[in-house]
Amino acid sequence: MKKVIYIPLCLILGFSSCKKLGCTDPNANNYNSAANQDNGNCTYTLMDIEGNSYGAKTIGHQIWMTENLKVKKYRNGDTIPQVQDPIQWFYLTTGAWCYYENDPSKGILYNWYALNDPRGLAPSGYHVPTDTEWTVLTNFLGGEDVAGIKMKSTSGWPQNGNGTNTSGFSGLPHGYRTADGQFFVNGYMGYFWSSSEYDAEWAYYRQLEGTSSHVLRQEGMKGTGFSVRCVKD
C-alpha cells in the first residue's frame, strides 16, 4: 500500500508564503523575529520622568498604556502640585493632582489643566488621547455599546460587573473628584480624560461603569479629577 505524503502548499510555494503569527515590532517586549505576520498583541514597557514603569500594548492600530498614570512631575521635571483641600481644589485653573479621598492606595486623579499644561504630563513618546483617539479605540472594540466590557479588568468591579479585558486595557473603577473637591464612586466607576476641549470650561472624557458593557462619551468640568491613560505618539 502506497503512503500519501501531504506537503503544505506554503512549502511548495516557498517559506515566505507560510504565515507565522507573532509580534513583529522589534521595539516590543514580546518581539518574535520568526514571525512574518503581526498578531496585534505586542506589549511594551515605558517609564515616566520619575522612573515609574508602565505596561502598554497594541489595541488595533494604537498602542495604549495598560495602567493609569501616576506621575507627580511634568515632563520637564517641574512638580505638579498635590491639592488635598476641597476649597483650594475648587478655585484651581492650573494643573493639580490628588489621591482619591487623599488615600495613596486608591490611585491618582488629575484635573484637566494638568494634562493640558505645555510642560507635558505624559511620558516621553506618549500623549493624553484626544476625543477622536478614544473613539478610534472604542470603534475597534465594536462600538461604545460593547467596548466597555472588553476594556474593564477581570476583577475589581462590583455587582458581577467585571469585564473580559479582551482588549488588555485593564480599566479599573477609581472614581472621580468633583470640581468642588468631593469624591465619588471609587470601586464602582472609572473615568478617563481626553485632551479635547468641549468649550472653555468643559472637556471630553470616557466613563466605564460597573454594571454596564458600555463606554460613555461625556463632557466634564475641567476642574474635575479623573484618571489618565496615555497613547503612543
mmCIF file of N, CA and C in Angstrom, residues 17 30 42 56 65 72 101 103 105 112 156 160 171 178 207 211 223:
data_model
loop_
_atom_site.group_PDB
_atom_site.id
_atom_site.type_symbol
_atom_site.label_atom_id
_atom_site.label_comp_id
_atom_site.label_asym_id
_atom_site.label_seq_id
_atom_site.Cartn_x
_atom_site.Cartn_y
_atom_site.Cartn_z
ATOM 1 N N SER A 17 5.594 32.301 1.995
ATOM 2 C CA SER A 17 4.140 32.292 1.961
ATOM 3 C C SER A 17 3.533 31.638 3.198
ATOM 4 N N ASN A 30 7.742 41.482 23.493
ATOM 5 C CA ASN A 30 7.499 40.128 23.010
ATOM 6 C C ASN A 30 7.749 39.985 21.508
ATOM 7 N N CYS A 42 1.323 43.051 20.553
ATOM 8 C CA CYS A 42 2.641 43.461 21.034
ATOM 9 C C CYS A 42 2.509 44.143 22.393
ATOM 10 N N ALA A 56 2.201 48.689 28.394
ATOM 11 C CA ALA A 56 1.420 49.185 27.258
ATOM 12 C C ALA A 56 1.256 48.048 26.271
ATOM 13 N N MET A 65 -1.338 52.649 27.060
ATOM 14 C CA MET A 65 -0.921 52.234 28.392
ATOM 15 C C MET A 65 -1.980 51.344 28.997
ATOM 16 N N LYS A 72 3.982 62.598 39.273
ATOM 17 C CA LYS A 72 3.730 63.791 40.075
ATOM 18 C C LYS A 72 4.593 64.970 39.622
ATOM 19 N N GLU A 101 -9.825 60.521 47.891
ATOM 20 C CA GLU A 101 -10.019 60.686 49.340
ATOM 21 C C GLU A 101 -8.688 60.864 50.057
ATOM 22 N N ASP A 103 -6.105 59.210 49.835
ATOM 23 C CA ASP A 103 -5.628 57.893 50.246
ATOM 24 C C ASP A 103 -4.731 57.330 49.137
ATOM 25 N N SER A 105 -3.591 54.564 48.475
ATOM 26 C CA SER A 105 -3.922 53.216 47.981
ATOM 27 C C SER A 105 -5.018 53.241 46.916
ATOM 28 N N TRP A 112 -8.069 68.613 34.489
ATOM 29 C CA TRP A 112 -7.753 68.706 33.059
ATOM 30 C C TRP A 112 -6.607 69.669 32.796
ATOM 31 N N GLY A 156 -12.173 43.421 40.388
ATOM 32 C CA GLY A 156 -12.166 44.752 40.967
ATOM 33 C C GLY A 156 -13.425 45.553 40.743
ATOM 34 N N ASN A 160 -20.953 41.797 40.026
ATOM 35 C CA ASN A 160 -20.692 40.976 38.838
ATOM 36 C C ASN A 160 -20.414 41.821 37.601
ATOM 37 N N GLY A 171 -9.066 48.396 32.521
ATOM 38 C CA GLY A 171 -9.675 49.522 33.203
ATOM 39 C C GLY A 171 -10.190 49.175 34.586
ATOM 40 N N THR A 178 -15.017 65.742 42.157
ATOM 41 C CA THR A 178 -15.776 66.815 41.527
ATOM 42 C C THR A 178 -14.967 68.101 41.511
ATOM 43 N N GLN A 207 -16.154 57.107 30.248
ATOM 44 C CA GLN A 207 -16.609 56.545 31.518
ATOM 45 C C GLN A 207 -16.890 55.057 31.361
ATOM 46 N N THR A 211 -21.808 48.148 36.129
ATOM 47 C CA THR A 211 -22.947 47.295 35.783
ATOM 48 C C THR A 211 -23.303 47.383 34.303
ATOM 49 N N GLY A 223 -12.095 71.341 36.046
ATOM 50 C CA GLY A 223 -11.591 71.242 37.410
ATOM 51 C C GLY A 223 -11.832 69.897 38.052
#
